[in-house]
Short mmCIF file of N, CA and C in Angstrom, two decimals:
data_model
loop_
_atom_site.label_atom_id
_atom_site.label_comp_id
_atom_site.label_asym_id
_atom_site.label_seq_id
_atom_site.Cartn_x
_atom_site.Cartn_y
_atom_site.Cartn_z
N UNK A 119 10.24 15.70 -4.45
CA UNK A 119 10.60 16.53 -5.56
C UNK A 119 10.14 15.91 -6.88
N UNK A 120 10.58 14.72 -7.03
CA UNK A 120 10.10 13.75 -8.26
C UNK A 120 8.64 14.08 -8.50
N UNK A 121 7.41 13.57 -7.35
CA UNK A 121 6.16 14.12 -7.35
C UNK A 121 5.78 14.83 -8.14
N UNK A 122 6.60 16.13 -7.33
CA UNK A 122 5.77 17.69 -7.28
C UNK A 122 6.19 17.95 -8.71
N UNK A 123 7.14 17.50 -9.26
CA UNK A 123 7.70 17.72 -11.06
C UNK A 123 7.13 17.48 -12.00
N UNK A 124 6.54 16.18 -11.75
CA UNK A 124 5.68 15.29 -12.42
C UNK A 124 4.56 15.57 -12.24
N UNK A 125 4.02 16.21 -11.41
CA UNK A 125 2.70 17.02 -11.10
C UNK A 125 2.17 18.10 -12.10
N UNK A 126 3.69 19.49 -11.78
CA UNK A 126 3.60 20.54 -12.10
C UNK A 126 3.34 20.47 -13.88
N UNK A 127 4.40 19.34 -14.35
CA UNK A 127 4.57 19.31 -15.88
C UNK A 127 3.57 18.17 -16.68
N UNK A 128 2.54 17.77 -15.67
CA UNK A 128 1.42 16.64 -15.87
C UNK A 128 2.34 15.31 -16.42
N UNK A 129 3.39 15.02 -16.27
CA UNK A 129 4.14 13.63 -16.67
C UNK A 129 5.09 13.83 -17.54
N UNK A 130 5.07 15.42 -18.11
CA UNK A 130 6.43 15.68 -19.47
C UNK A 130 7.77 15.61 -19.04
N UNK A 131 7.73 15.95 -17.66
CA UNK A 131 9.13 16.12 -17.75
C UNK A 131 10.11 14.77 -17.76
N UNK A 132 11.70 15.04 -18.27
CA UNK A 132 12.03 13.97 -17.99
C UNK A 132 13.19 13.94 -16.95
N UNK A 133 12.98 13.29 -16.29
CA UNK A 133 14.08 12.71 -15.43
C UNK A 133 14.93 11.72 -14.79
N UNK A 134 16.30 12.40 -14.54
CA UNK A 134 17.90 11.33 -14.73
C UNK A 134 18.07 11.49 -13.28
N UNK A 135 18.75 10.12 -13.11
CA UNK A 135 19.07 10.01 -11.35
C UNK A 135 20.36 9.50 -11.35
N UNK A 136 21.51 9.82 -11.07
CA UNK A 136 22.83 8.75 -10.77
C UNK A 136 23.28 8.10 -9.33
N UNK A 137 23.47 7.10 -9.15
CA UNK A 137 23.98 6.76 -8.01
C UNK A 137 25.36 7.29 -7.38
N UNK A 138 24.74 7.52 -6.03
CA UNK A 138 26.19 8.08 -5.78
C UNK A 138 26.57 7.24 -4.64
N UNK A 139 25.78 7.14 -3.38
CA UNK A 139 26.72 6.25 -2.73
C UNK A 139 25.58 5.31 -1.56
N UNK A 140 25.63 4.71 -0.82
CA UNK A 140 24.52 3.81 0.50
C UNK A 140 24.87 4.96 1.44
N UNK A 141 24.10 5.45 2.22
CA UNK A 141 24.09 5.78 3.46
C UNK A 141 25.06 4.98 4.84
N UNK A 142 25.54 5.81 5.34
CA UNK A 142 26.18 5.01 6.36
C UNK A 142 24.66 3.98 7.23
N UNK A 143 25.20 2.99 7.90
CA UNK A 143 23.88 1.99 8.85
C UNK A 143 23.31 3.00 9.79
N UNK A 144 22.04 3.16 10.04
CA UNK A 144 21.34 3.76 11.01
C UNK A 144 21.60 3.45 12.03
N UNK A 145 21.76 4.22 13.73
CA UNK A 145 22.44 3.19 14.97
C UNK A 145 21.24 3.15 15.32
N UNK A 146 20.62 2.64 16.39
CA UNK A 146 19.73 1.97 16.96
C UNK A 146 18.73 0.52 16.29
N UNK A 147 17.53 0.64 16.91
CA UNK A 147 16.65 -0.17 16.16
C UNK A 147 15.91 0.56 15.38
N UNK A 148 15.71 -0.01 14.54
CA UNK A 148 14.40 0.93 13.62
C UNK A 148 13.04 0.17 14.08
N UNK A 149 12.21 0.86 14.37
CA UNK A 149 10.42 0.95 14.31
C UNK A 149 9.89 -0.41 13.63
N UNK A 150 9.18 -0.91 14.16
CA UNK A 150 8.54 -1.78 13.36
C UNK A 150 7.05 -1.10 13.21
N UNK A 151 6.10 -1.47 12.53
CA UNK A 151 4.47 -1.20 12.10
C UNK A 151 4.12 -2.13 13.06
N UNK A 152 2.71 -2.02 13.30
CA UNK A 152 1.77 -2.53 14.17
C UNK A 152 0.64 -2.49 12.87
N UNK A 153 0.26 -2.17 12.08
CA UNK A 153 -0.32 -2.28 10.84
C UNK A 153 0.08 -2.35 9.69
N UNK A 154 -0.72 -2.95 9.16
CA UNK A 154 -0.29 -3.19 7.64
C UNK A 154 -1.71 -2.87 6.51
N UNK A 155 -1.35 -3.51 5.75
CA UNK A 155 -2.23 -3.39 4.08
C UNK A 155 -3.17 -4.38 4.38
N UNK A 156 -4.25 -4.52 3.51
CA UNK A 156 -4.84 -5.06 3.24
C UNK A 156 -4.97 -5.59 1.66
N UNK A 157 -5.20 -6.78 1.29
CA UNK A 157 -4.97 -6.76 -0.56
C UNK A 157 -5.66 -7.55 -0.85
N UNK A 158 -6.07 -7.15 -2.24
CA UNK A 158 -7.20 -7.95 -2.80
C UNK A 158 -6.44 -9.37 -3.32
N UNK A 159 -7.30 -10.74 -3.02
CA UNK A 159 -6.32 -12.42 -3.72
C UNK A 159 -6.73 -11.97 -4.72
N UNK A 160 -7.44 -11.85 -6.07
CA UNK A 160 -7.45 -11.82 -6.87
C UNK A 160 -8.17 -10.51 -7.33
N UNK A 161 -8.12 -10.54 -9.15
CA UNK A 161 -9.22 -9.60 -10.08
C UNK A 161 -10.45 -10.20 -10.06
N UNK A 162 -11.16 -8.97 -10.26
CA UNK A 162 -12.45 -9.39 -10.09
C UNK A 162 -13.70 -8.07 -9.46
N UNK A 163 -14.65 -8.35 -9.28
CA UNK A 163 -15.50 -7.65 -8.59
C UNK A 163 -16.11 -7.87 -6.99
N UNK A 164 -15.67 -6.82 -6.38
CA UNK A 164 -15.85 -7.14 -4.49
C UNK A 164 -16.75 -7.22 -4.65
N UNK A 165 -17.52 -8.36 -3.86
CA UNK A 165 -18.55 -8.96 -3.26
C UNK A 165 -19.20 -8.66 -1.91
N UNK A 166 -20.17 -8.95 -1.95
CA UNK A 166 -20.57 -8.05 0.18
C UNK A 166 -20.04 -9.72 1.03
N UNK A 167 -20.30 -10.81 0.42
CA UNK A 167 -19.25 -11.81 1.08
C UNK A 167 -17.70 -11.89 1.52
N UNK A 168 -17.46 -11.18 0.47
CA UNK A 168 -16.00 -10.91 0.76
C UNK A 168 -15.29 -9.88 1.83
N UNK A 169 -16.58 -9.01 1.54
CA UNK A 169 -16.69 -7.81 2.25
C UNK A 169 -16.83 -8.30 3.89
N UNK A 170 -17.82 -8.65 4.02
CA UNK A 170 -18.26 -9.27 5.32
C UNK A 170 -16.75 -10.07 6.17
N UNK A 171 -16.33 -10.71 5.38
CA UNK A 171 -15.47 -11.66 6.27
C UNK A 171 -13.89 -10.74 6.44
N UNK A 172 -13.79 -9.82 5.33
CA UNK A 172 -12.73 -8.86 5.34
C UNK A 172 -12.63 -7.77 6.36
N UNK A 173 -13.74 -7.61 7.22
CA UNK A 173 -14.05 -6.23 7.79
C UNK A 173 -13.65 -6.39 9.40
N UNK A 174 -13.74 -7.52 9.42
CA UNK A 174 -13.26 -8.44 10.99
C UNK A 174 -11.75 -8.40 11.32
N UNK A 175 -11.14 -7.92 9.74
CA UNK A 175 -9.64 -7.92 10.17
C UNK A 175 -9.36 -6.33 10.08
N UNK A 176 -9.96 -5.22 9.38
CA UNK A 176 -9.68 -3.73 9.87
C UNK A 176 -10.60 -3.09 8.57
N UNK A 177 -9.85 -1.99 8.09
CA UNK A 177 -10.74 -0.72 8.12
C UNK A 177 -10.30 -0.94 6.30
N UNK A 178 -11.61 -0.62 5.39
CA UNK A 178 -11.79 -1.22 3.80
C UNK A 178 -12.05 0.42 3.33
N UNK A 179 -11.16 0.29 2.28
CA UNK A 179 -11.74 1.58 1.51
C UNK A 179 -12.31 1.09 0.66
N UNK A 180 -13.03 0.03 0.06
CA UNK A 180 -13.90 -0.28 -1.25
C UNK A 180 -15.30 -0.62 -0.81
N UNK A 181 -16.03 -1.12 -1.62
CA UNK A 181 -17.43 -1.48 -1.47
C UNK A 181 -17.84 -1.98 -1.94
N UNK A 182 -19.49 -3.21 -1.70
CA UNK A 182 -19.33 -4.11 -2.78
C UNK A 182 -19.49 -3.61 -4.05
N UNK A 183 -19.17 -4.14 -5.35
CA UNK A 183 -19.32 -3.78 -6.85
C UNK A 183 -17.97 -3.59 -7.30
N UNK A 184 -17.25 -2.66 -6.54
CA UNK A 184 -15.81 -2.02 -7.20
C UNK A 184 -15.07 -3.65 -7.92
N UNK A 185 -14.64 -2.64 -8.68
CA UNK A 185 -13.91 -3.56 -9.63
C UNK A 185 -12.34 -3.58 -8.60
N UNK A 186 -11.78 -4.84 -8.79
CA UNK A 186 -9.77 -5.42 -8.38
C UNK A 186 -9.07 -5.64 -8.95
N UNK A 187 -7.86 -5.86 -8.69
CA UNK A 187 -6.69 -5.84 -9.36
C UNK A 187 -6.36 -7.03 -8.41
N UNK A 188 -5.37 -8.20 -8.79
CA UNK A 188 -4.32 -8.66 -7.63
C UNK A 188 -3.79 -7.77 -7.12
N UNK A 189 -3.65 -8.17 -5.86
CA UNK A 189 -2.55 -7.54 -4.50
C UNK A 189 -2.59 -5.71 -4.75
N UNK A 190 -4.82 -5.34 -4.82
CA UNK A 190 -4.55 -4.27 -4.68
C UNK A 190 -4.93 -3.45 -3.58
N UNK A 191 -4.43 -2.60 -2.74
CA UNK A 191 -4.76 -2.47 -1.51
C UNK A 191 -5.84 -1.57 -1.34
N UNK A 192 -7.18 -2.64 -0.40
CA UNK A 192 -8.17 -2.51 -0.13
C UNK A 192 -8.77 -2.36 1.40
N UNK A 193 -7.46 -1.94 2.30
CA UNK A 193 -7.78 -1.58 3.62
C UNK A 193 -6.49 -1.89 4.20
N UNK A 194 -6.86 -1.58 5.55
CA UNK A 194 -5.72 -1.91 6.67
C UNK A 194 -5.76 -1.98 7.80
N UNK A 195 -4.95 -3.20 7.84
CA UNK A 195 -5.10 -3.58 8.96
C UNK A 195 -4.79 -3.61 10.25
N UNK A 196 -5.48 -3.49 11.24
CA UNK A 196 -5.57 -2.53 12.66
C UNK A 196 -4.78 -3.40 13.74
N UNK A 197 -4.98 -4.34 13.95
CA UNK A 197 -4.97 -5.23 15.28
C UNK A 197 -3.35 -5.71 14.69
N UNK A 198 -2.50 -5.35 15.97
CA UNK A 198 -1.36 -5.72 15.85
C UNK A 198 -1.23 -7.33 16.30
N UNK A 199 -0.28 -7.89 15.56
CA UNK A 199 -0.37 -9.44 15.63
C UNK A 199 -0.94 -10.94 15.19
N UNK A 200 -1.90 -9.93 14.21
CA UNK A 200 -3.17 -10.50 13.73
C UNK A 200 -2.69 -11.49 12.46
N UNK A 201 -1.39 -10.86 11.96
CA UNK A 201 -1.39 -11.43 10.60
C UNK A 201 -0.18 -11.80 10.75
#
């Protein structure tokens, strides 16, 4: 809902949230991931070196040149156990 508000009104609108209460505990186990993120160590500009040794651990949405951010996510990763 937040989204689609902030969508519709390009960022004008404003909005208030109050707390009301925790959810009762979920019964069972909850799910774990078998994948995760991938993130850039530092700012800077991806390299095809970086690239190269990054691609062995899963699947990159960038390429070399793109400009980074710290810890910004630049793929993900496939192979459960890996990390």
């Amino acid at each position: 809902l937040r989204s689609s508000l902030l969508t519709a009104t390009r960022g004008t609108a404003i909005i208030d949230a109050v707390f009301d209460s925790y959810r009762e505990k979920i019964p069972g186990d909850i799910q774990s991931r078998d994948k995760g993120s991938l993130l850039a160590f530092e700012d800077g500009t991806i390299t095809s070196f970086g690239l190269e040794n990054a691609q062995d651990r899963g699947k990159l949405f960038v390429k070399a040149g793109d400009e980074t951010y710290k810890n910004m996510i630049v793929g993900i990763h496939q192979r459960p156990g890996d990390l």
